[in-house]
Tab-separated table of C-alpha atoms in Angstrom:
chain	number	residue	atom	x	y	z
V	1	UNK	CA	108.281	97.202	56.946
V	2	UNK	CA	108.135	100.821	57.160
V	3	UNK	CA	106.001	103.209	55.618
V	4	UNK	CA	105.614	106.830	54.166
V	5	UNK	CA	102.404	107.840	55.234
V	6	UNK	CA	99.874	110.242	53.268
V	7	UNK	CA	96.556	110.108	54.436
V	8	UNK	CA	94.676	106.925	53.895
V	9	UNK	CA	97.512	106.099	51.306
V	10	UNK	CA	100.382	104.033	52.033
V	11	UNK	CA	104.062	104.035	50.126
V	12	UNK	CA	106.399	101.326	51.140
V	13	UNK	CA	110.180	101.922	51.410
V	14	UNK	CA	112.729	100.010	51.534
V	15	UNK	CA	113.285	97.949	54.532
V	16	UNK	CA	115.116	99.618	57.292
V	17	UNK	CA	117.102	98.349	60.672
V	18	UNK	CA	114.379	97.084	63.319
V	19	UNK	CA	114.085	100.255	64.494
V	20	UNK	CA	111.707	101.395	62.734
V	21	UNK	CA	110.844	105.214	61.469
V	22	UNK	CA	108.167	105.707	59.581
V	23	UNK	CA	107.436	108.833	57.865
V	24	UNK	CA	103.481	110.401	57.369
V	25	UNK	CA	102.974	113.211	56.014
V	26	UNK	CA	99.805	113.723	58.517
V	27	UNK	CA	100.612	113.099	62.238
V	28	UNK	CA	99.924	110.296	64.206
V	29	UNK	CA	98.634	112.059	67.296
V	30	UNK	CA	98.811	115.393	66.721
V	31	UNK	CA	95.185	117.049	67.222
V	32	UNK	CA	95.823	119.964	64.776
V	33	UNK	CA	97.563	120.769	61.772
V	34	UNK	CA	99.705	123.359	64.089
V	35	UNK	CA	99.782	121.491	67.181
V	36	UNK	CA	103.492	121.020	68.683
V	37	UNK	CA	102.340	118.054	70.965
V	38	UNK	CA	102.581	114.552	70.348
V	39	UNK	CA	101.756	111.323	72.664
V	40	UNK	CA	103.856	108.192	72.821
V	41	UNK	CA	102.147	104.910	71.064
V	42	UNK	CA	104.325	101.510	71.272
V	43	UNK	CA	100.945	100.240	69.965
V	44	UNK	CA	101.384	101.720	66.388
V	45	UNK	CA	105.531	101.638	65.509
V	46	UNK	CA	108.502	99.487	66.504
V	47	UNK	CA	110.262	102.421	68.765
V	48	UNK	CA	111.133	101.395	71.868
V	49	UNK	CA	114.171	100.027	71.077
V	50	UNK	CA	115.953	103.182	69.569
V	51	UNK	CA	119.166	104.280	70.473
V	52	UNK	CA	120.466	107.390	72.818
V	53	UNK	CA	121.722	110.195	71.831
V	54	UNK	CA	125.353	110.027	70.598
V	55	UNK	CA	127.147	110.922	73.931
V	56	UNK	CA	125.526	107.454	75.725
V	57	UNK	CA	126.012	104.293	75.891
V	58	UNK	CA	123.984	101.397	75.297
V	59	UNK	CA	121.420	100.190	78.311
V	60	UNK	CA	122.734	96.878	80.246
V	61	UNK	CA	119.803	94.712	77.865
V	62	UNK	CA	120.115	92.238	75.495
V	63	UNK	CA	119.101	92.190	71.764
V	64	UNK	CA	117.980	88.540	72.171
V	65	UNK	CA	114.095	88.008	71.146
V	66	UNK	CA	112.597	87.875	74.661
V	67	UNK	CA	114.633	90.540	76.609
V	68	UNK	CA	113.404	93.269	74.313
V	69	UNK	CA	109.800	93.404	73.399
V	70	UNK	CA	108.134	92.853	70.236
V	71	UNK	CA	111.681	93.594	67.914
V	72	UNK	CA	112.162	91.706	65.304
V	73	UNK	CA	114.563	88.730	64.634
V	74	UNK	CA	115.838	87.215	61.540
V	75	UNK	CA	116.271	83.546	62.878
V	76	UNK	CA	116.184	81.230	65.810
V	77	UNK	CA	118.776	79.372	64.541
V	78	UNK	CA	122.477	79.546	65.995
V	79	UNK	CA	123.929	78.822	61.913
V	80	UNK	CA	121.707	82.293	61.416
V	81	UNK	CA	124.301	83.490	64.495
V	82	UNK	CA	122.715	86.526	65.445
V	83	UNK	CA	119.021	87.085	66.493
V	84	UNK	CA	119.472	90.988	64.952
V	85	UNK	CA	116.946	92.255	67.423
V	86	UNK	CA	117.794	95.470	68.617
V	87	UNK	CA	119.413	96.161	71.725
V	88	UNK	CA	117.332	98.670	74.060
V	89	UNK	CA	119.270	101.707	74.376
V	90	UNK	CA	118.028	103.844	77.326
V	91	UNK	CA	117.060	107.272	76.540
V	92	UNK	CA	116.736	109.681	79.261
V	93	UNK	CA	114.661	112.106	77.145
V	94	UNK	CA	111.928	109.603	76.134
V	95	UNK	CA	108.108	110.910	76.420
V	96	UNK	CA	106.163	109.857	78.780
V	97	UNK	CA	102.798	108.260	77.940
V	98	UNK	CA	100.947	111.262	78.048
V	99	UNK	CA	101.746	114.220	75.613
V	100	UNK	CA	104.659	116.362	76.169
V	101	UNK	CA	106.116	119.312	73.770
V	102	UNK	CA	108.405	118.390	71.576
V	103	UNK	CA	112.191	120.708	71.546
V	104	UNK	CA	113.583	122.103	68.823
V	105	UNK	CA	116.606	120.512	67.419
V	106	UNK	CA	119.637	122.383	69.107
V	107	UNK	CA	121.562	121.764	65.392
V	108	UNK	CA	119.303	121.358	62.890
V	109	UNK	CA	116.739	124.327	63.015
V	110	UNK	CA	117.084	126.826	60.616
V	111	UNK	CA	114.522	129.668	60.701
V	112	UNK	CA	114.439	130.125	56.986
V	113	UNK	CA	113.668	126.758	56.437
V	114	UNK	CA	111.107	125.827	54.028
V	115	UNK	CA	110.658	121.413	55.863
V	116	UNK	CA	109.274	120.455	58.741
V	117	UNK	CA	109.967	117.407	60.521
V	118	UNK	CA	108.454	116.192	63.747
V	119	UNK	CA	109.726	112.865	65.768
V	120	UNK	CA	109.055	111.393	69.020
V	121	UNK	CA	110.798	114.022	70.364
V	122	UNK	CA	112.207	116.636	68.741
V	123	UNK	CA	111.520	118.658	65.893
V	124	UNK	CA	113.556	119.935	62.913
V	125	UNK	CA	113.210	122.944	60.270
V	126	UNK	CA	115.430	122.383	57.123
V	127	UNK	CA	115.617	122.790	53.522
V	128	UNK	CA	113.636	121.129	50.951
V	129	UNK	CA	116.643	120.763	48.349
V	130	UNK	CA	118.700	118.909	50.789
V	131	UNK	CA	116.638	116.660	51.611
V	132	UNK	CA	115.656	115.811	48.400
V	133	UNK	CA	119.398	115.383	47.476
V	134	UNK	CA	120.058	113.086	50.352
V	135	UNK	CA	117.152	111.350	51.795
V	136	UNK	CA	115.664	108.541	48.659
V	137	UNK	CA	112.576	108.470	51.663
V	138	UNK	CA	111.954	111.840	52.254
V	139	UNK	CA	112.368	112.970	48.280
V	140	UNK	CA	109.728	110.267	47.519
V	141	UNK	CA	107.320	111.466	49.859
V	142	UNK	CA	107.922	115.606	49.264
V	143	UNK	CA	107.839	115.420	45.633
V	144	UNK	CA	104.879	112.608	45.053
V	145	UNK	CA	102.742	114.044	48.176
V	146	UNK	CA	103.484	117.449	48.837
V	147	UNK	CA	99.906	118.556	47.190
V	148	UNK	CA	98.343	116.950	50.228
V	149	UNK	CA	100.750	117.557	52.962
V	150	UNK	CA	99.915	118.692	56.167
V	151	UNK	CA	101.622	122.925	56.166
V	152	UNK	CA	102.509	125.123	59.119
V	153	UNK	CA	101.338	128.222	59.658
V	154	UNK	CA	103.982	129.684	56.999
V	155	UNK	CA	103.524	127.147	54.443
V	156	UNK	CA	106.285	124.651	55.312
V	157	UNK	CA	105.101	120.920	54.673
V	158	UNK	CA	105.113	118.754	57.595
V	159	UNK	CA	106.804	115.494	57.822
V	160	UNK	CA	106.052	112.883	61.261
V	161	UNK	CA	108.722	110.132	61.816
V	162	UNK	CA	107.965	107.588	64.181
V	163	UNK	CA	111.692	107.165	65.158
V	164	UNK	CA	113.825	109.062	67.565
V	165	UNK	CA	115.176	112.351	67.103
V	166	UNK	CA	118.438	112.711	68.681
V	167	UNK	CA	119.410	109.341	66.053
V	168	UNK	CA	118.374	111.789	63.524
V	169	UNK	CA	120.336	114.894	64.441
V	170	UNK	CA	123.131	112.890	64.762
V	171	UNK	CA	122.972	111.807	61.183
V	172	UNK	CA	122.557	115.116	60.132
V	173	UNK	CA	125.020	116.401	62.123
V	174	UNK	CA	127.865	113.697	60.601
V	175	UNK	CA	126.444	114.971	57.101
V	176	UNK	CA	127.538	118.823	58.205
V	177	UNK	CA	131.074	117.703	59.753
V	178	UNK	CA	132.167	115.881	56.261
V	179	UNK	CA	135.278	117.158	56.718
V	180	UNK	CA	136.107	116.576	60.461
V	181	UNK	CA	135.530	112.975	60.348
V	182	UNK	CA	137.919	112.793	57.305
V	183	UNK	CA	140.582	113.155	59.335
V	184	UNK	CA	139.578	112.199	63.006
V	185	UNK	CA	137.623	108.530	63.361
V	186	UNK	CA	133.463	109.160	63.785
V	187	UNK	CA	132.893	107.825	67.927
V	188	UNK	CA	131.044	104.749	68.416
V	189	UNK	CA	127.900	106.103	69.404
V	190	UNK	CA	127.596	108.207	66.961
V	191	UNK	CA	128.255	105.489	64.631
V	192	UNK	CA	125.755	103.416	66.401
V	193	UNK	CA	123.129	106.539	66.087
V	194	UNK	CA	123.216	107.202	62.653
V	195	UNK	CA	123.306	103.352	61.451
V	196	UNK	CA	119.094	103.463	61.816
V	197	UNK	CA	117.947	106.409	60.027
V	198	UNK	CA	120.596	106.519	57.530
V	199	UNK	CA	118.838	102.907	56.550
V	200	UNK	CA	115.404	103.952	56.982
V	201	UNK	CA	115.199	106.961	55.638
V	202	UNK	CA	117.508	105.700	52.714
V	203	UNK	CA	120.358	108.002	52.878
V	204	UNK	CA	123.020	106.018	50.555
V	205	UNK	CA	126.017	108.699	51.181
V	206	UNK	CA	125.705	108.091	55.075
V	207	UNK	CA	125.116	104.182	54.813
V	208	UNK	CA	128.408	103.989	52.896
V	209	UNK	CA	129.942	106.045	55.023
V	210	UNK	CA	128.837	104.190	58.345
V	211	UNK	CA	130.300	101.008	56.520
V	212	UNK	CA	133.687	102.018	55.758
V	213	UNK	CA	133.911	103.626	59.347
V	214	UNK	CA	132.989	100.474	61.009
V	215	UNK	CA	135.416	99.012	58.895
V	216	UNK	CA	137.997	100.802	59.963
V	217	UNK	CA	137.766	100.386	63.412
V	218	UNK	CA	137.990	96.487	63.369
V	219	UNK	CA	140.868	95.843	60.732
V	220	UNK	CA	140.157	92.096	59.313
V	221	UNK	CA	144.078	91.468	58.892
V	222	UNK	CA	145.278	88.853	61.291
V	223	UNK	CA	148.482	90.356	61.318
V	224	UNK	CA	146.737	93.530	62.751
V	225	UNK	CA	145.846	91.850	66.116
V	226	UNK	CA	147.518	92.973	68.684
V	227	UNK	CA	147.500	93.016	73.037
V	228	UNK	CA	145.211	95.769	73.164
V	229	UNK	CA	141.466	95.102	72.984
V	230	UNK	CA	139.079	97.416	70.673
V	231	UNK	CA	136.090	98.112	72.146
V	232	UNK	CA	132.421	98.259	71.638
V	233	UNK	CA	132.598	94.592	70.304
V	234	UNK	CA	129.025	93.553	70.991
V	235	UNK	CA	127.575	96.930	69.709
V	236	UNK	CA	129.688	95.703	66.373
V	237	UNK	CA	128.069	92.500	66.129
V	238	UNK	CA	124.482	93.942	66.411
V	239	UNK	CA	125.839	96.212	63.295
V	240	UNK	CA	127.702	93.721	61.696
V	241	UNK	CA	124.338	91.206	61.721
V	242	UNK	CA	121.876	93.798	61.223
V	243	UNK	CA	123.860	95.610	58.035
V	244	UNK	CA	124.929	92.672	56.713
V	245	UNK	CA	129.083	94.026	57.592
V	246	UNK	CA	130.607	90.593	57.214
V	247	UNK	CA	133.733	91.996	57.139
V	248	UNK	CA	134.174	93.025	60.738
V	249	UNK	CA	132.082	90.099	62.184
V	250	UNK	CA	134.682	87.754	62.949
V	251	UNK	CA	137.215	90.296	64.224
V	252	UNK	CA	134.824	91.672	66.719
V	253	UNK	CA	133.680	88.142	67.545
V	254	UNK	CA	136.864	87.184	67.915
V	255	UNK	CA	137.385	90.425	70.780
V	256	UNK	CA	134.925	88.617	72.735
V	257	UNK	CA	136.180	85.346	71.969
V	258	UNK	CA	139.424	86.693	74.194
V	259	UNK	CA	137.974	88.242	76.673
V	260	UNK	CA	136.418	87.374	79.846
V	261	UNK	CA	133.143	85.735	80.202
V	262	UNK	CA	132.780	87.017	76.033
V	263	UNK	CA	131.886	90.589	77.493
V	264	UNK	CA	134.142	93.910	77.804
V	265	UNK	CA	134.288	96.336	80.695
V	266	UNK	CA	132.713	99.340	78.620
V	267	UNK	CA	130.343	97.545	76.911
V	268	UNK	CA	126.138	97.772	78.047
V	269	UNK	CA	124.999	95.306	75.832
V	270	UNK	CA	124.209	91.681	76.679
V	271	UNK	CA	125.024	89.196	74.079
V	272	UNK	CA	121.990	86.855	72.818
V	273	UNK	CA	122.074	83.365	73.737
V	274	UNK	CA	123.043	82.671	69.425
V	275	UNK	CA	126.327	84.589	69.766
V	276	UNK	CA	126.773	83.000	73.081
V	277	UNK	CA	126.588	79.926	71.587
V	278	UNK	CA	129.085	80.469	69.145
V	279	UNK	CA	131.695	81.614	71.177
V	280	UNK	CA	131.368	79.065	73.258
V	281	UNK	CA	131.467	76.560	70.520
V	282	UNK	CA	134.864	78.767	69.268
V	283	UNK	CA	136.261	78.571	72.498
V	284	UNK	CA	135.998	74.613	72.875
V	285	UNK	CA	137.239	74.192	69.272
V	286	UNK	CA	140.485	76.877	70.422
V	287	UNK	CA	140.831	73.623	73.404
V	288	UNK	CA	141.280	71.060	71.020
V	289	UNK	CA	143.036	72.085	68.743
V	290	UNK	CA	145.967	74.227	70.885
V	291	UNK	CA	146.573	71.801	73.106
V	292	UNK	CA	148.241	69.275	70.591
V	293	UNK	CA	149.917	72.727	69.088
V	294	UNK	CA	151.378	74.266	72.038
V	295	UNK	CA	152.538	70.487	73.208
V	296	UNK	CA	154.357	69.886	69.711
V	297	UNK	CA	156.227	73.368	70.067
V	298	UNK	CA	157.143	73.003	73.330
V	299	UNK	CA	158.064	69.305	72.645
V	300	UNK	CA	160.208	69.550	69.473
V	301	UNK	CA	163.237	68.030	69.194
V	302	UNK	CA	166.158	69.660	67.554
V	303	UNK	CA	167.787	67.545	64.653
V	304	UNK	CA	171.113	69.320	65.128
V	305	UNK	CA	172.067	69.374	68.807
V	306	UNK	CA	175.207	70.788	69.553
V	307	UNK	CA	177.301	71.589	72.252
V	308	UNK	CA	175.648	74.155	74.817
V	309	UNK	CA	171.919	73.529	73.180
V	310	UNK	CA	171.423	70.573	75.432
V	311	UNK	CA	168.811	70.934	78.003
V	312	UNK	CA	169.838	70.261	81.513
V	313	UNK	CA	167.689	68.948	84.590
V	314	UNK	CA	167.254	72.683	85.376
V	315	UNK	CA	166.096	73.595	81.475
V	316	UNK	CA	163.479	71.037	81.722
V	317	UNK	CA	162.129	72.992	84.675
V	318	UNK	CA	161.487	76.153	83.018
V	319	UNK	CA	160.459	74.222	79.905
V	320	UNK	CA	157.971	72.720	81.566
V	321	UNK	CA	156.845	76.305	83.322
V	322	UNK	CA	157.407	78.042	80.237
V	323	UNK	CA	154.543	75.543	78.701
V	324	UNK	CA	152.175	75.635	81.584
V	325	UNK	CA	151.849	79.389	81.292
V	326	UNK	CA	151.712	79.925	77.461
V	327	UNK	CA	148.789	77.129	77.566
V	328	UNK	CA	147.095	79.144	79.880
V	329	UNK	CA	147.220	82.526	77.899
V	330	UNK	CA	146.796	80.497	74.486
V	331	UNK	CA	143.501	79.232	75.267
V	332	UNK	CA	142.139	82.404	76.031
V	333	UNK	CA	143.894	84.877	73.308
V	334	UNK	CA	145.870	82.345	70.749
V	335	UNK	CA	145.728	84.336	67.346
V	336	UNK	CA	147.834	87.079	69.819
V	337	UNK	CA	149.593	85.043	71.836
V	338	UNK	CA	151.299	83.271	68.971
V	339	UNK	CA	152.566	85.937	67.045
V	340	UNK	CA	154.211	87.034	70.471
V	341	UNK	CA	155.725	83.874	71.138
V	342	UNK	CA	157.288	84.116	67.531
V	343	UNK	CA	158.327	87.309	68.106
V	344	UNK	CA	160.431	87.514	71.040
V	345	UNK	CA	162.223	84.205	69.353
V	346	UNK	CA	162.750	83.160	73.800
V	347	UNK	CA	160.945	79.803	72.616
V	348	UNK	CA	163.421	78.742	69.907
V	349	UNK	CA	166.448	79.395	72.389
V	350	UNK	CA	167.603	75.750	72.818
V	351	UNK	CA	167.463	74.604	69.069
V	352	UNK	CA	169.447	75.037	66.056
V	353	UNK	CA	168.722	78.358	63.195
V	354	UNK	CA	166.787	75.604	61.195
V	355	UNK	CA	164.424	73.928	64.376
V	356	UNK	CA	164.153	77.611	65.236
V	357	UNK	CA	162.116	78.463	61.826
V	358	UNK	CA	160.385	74.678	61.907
V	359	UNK	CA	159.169	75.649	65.325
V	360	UNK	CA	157.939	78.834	64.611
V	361	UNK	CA	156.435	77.209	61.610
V	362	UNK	CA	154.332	75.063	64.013
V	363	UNK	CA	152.606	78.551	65.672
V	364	UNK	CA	152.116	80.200	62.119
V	365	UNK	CA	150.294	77.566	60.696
V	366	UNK	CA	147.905	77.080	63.982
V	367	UNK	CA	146.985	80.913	63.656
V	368	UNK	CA	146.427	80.423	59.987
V	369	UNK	CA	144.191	77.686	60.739
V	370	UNK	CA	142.510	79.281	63.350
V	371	UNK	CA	142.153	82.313	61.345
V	372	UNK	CA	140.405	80.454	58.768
V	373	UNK	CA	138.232	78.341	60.982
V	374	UNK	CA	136.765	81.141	62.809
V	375	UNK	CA	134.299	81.919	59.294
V	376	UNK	CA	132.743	78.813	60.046
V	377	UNK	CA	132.873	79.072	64.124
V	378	UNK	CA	131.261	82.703	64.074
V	379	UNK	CA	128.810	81.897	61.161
V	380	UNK	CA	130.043	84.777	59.404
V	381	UNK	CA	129.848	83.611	55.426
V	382	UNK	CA	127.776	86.032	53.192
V	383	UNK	CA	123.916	86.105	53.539
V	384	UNK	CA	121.416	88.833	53.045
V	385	UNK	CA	121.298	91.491	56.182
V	386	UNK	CA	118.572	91.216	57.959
V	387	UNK	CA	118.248	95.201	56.692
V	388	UNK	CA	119.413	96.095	53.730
C-alpha cells in the first residue's frame, strides 16, 4: 500500500494500481534540501513496472506473476481470471542506477508556481490550489504537512513521488485538454498512462473519466460487434482486472477470443497463463456447442416445399461447401459470423418465408446464448478490483 511520506511519519492512502507512487514530503535520495539529483532504488518502491510515456507502446512482457518481478497479484486462481500484475512497459528514459538529473516537465512547469514535485524522472512546478482541488493525495499531504515540508530555495514545498513522471504529465496534460477529448476519443496510451496516478494519487475527476473512455472504446452491445477488430485488447484486460471495469471485460476478451493464437498484431503485451486459460476454455466451449448449431441450420428441413425450392444433386454440393466453410469461420468468430449469415438472408434461399425466420431463429438464439455464457467463460461477474 502506498504511502505519503513526512519524515519519520507515515499517512496511508488509499490503495492504488500496482504501480505504485508514493508521495514524501522529504526525498528518498536526494542529499540536500536543493539537490536536483536523485538515484534509482527498486529496493524501496514497486516501480519498475510503470508505463511509457503516452506515444509508446507496451514492452513484448507479460503481466503474469513470474515474468515481471516482485508486482503484485490478486490471485492464483483461473475463477480470479486475471493475475492483475502489471505489465512491464519499457521506458527509454528510465535512470540508470547511478544518479542522473532529473528534466523539467516540457508541459507542466510553470515559473510562478508556488509546488514542487520531483519523480523518478522528471520534475514539475505547479500551483498549490489545483492540486488541492484535484489530487485527495496531494491535498492531504500539503495541507496536514506543509509545516514540515522540505522548501526550495524560493519557498515552494517539495513533494517526491516514487512513480514515473511522463504517467504523470500525461494525466495532467488530459486534465488541461478537457475540452479536446470531449469531442475526439483520448488514445490508448494515454489512457493506459493516466489509469496509475489518477488511482494513486486519488484524482476522482480523472478516474471517472478514464472509465467512461474505456468504456467507450469497447461497446458491451452484442449487436455492436462487427468484422473489424478493436485493438489494444490485452492492454484492456490488464485495465479492466486491475480497475475493477467489468463492463468491457468480456468484449475485449471476447477480441482475443477471435483472433489468432488470442493475441493482436499491435499489441506488446503477453497474456498471463489465467486469461490464457480462459480463452482456451471459451474456445472449446464455442466447439461444442456450434457444431450441433451450424449442423441444425444447415440441416433444416423446410415444412412447405414447393415447386423450384427443391434441392437438386448440384444444391447439395454447395450446401455441403456452404457448411464446411461457415464451420470454419464460426469457430473462430461466431457472435460475428452469425449476424452475417442472417444478414445476407443467402442461407435461407431454399426454404419457405416461414423456415426462413425459424432458421434464422436457430443463429439468434446461439449468439444469445453465447453472449450470455461468455460472463461465466471470462470470469467476468462483479468482485472488488484488485485497486480501487
Amino acid at each position: 500500500m502506498p504511502e505519503l511520506r513526512n519524515g519519520g511519519t507515515l499517512v496511508t492512502v488509499s490503495t492504488p494500481s500496482s504501480k505504485q507512487y508514493i508521495a514524501h514530503s522529504t526525498p528518498a535520495h536526494a542529499s540536500s534540501q536543493n539537490s536536483r539529483k536523485r538515484c534509482r532504488s527498486y529496493e524501496e518502491v514497486e516501480i519498475r513496472d510503470a508505463p511509457t510515456k503516452s506515444k509508446e507502446k507496451p514492452s513484448d512482457r507479460s503481466y503474469e506473476e513470474g515474468e515481471i518481478g516482485d508486482a503484485p497479484t490478486k490471485s492464483k486462481k483461473p475463477s480470479d481470471a486475471a493475475k492483475a500484475s502489471a505489465p512491464i512497459l519499457q521506458d527509454d528514459r528510465s535512470p540508470s542506477p547511478a544518479c542522473q538529473e532529473l528534466m523539467r516537465s516540457e508541459t507542466q512547469w510553470f515559473d510562478d508556481g508556488n509546488v514542487e514535485i520531483q519523480t523518478k524522472n522528471l520534475v514539475f512546478r505547479l500551483f498549490y490550489g489545483r492540486l488541492i482541488r484535484q489530487s485527495l493525495a496531494l491535498k492531504d499531504l500539503l495541507v496536514k504537512k506543509s509545516d514540515t515540508m522540505l522548501r526550495d530555495e524560493g519557498g515552494r514545498p517539495i513533494i517526491y513521488i516514487d512513480g514515473d513522471g511522463y504517467e504523470l504529465q500525461a494525466l495532467l496534460d488530459v486534465l488541461d485538454s478537457g475540452l479536446n477529448y470531449s469531442y475526439s476519443r483520448l488514445p490508448f496510451p494515454v489512457l493506459w498512462s493516466i489509469f496509475p496516478p489518477a488511482w494513486s494519487l486519488r484524482f476522482p475527476s480523472v478516474q471517472a473519466f478514464a472509465r467512461q473512455s474505456l468504456k467507450e472504446m469497447w461497446p458491451s452491445s452484442l449487436d455492436l460487434i462487427g468484422s473489424e477488430p478493436i485493438m489494444n485488447a490485452a492492454g484492456t484486460v490488464y485495465l479492466a482486472r486491475t480497475y475493477g471495469i467489468n463492463g468491457v471485460l468480456k468484449r475485449a476478451l471476447y477480441e482475443l477470443l477471435r483472433s489468432t493464437s488470442f493475441t493482436q498484431p499491435d499489441s506488446n503485451i503477453l497474456l498471463p497463463a489465467a486469461e490464457i486459460f480462459l480463452l482456451a476454455r471459451a474456445r472449446e466451449h464455442v466447439q461444442r456447442q456450434w457444431i450441433p448449431v451450424l449442423h441444425k441450420f444447415h440441416r433444416f428441413k423446410c415444412s412447405h416445399p414447393r415447386s423450384g425450392l427443391l434441392p437438386s444433386a448440384s444444391s447439395e454440393d454447395d450446401l455441403l461447401t456452404l457448411e464446411m466453410e461457415d464451420t470454419q469461420r464460426c469457430l473462430l468468430d461466431p457472435l460475428f459470423v452469425a449476424h452475417d449469415m442472417i444478414l445476407k438472408k443467402s442461407h435461407v434461399s431454399q426454404v419457405c418465408s416461414d423456415c426462413a425466420a425459424k432458421k434464422e431463429d436457430i443463429l439468434r438464439k446461439a449468439r444469445a446464448t453465447l453472449w450470455d455464457d461468455l460472463d461465466e467463460l471470462f470470469d467476468v461477474s462483479p468482485r472488488v478490483p484488485v485497486h480501487d
